[in-house]
Coordinates of C-alpha atoms in Angstrom, one line a residue:
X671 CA -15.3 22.3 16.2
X672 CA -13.2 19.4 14.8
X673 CA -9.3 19.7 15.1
X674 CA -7.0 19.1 12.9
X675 CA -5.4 16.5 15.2
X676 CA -8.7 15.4 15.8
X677 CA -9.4 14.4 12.4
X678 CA -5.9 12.4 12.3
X679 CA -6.5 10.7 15.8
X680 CA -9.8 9.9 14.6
X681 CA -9.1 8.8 11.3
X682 CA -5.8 6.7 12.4
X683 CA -8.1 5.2 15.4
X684 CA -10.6 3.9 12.7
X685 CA -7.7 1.9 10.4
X686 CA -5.6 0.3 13.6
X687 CA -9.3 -1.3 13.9
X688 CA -8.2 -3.1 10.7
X689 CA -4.7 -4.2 12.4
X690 CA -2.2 -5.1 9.7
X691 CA -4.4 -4.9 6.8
X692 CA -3.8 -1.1 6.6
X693 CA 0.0 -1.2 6.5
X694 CA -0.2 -4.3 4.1
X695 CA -2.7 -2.9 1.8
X696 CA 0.0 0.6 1.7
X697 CA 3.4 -1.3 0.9
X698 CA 1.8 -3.3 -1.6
X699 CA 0.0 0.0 -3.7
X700 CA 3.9 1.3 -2.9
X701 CA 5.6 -1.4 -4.5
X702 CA 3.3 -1.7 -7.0
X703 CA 2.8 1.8 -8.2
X704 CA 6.7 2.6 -7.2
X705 CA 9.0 -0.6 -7.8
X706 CA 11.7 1.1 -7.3
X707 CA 11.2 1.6 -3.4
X708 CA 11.4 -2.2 -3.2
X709 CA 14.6 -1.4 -3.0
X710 CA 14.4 0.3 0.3
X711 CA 13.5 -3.0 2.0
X712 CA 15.6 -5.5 0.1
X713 CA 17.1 -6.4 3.6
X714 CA 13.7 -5.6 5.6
X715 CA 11.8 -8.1 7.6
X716 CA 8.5 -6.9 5.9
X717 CA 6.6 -8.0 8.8
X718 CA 8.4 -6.2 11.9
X719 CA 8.6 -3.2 9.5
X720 CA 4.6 -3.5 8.9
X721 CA 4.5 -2.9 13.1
X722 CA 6.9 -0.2 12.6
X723 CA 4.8 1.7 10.0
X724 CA 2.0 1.4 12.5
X725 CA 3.3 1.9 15.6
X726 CA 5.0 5.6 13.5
X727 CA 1.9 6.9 12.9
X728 CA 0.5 6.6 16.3
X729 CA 3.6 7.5 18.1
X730 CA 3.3 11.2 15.3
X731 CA -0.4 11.4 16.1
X732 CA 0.1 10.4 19.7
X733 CA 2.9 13.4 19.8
X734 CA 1.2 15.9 18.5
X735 CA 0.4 17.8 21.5
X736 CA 4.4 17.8 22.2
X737 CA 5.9 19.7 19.1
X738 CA 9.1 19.4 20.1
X739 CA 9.3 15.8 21.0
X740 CA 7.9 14.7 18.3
X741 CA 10.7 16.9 15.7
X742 CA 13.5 15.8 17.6
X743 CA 12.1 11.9 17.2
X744 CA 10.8 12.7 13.7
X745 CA 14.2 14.3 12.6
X746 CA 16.2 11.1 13.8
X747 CA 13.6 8.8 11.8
X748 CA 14.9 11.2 8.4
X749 CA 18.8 11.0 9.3
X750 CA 18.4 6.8 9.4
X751 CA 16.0 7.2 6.0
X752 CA 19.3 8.4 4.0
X753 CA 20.8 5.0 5.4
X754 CA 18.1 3.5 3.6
X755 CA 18.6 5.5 0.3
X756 CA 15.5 7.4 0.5
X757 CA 15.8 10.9 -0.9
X758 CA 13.5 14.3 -1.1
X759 CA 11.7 12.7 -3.8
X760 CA 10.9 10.0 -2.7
X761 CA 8.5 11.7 0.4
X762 CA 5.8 12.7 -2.1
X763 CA 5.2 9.2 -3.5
X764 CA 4.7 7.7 0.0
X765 CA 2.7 10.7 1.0
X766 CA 0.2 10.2 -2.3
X767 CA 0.2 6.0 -1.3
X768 CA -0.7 6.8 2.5
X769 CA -3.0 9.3 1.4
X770 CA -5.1 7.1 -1.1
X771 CA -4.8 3.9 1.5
X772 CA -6.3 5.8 4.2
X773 CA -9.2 6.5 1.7
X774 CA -9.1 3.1 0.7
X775 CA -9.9 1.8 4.4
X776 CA -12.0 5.1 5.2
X777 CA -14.9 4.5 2.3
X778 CA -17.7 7.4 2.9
X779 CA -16.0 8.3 6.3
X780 CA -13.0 10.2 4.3
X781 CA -14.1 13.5 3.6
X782 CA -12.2 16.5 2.3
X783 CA -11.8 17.5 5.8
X784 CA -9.4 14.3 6.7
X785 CA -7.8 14.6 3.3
X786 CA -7.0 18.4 4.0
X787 CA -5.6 17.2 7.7
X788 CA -3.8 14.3 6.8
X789 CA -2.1 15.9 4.0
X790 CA -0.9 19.1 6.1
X791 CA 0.1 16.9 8.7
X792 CA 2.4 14.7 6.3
X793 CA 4.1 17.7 5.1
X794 CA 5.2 19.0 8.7
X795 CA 6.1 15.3 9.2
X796 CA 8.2 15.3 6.1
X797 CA 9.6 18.5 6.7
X798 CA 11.0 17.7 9.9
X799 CA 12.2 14.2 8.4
X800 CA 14.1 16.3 5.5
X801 CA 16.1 18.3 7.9
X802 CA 17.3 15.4 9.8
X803 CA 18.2 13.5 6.6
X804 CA 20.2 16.9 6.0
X805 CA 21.9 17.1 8.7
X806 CA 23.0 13.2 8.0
X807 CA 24.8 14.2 4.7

C-alpha cells in the first residue's frame, strides 16, 4: 500500500528531475496570480532563493520520518517568515500555487491520491510554520 510520504517522496523525486524549472515555473504563477508577494522578495536574490525553495521541500520530505526534527526546523523557517511580512493568509495562496505547479510538472502522473497527500502534508507544514511565526510576535 502507497504512503502518504510515499506519494510526496515520489512525487517531489519526479519534479527535482526537472531541476530549476519547477521552482521557476512556482514563483512566476505566484507573482503572477498574487503580485503582492513580490513584495516578500524585493531584497531576494531570486536565484539562491529558487535553491532554497528546493532544497525546503526535500529537507520536509526528507524529515518526515523525524517529526520532531522536522517541527522544530519547520517552526524556525515561520518565526524568520514574519521577518519577511508574510502573514496567516498568505500560507493558503502559496499552498494553492505549489499545489497547481506540482500538477503542472506531474501531467497524467498526478492523481487525486498525490493531490490528497500533498495537500495534508502542506497543512501540517503550515501549521507548524504558524506557531513559530507566533511565537516571533
Amino acid at each position: 500500500m502507497t504512503t502518504q510520504s510515499d506519494l510526496l517522496e515520489s512525487s517531489l523525486q519526479a519534479v527535482i528531475l526537472h531541476g530549476e524549472a519547477f521552482v521557476t515555473a512556482f514563483y512566476e504563477r505566484l507573482f503572477t496570480r498574487y503580485p503582492q508577494t513580490r513584495a516578500f522578495f524585493a531584497a531576494t536574490d531570486m536565484f539562491e532563493q529558487r535553491k532554497k525553495l528546493q532544497r525546503s521541500l526535500s529537507l520536509i520530505v526528507e524529515h518526515l520520518r523525524s517529526p520532531d526534527e522536522l517541527a522544530d526546523m519547520l517552526k524556525e523557517l515561520g518565526e524568520r517568515h514574519v521577518d519577511y511580512g508574510v502573514g496567516p493568509e498568505h500560507y493558503p495562496i502559496v499552498g494553492a500555487v505549489l499545489l497547481e505547479t506540482f500538477a503542472d510538472f506531474l501531467g497524467s502522473h498526478w492523481t487525486q491520491a498525490h493531490h490528497d497527500a500533498w495537500t495534508k502534508g502542506y497543512e501540517a507544514v503550515s501549521s507548524l510554520m504558524l506557531q513559530g511565526a507566533q511565537q516571533q510576535q
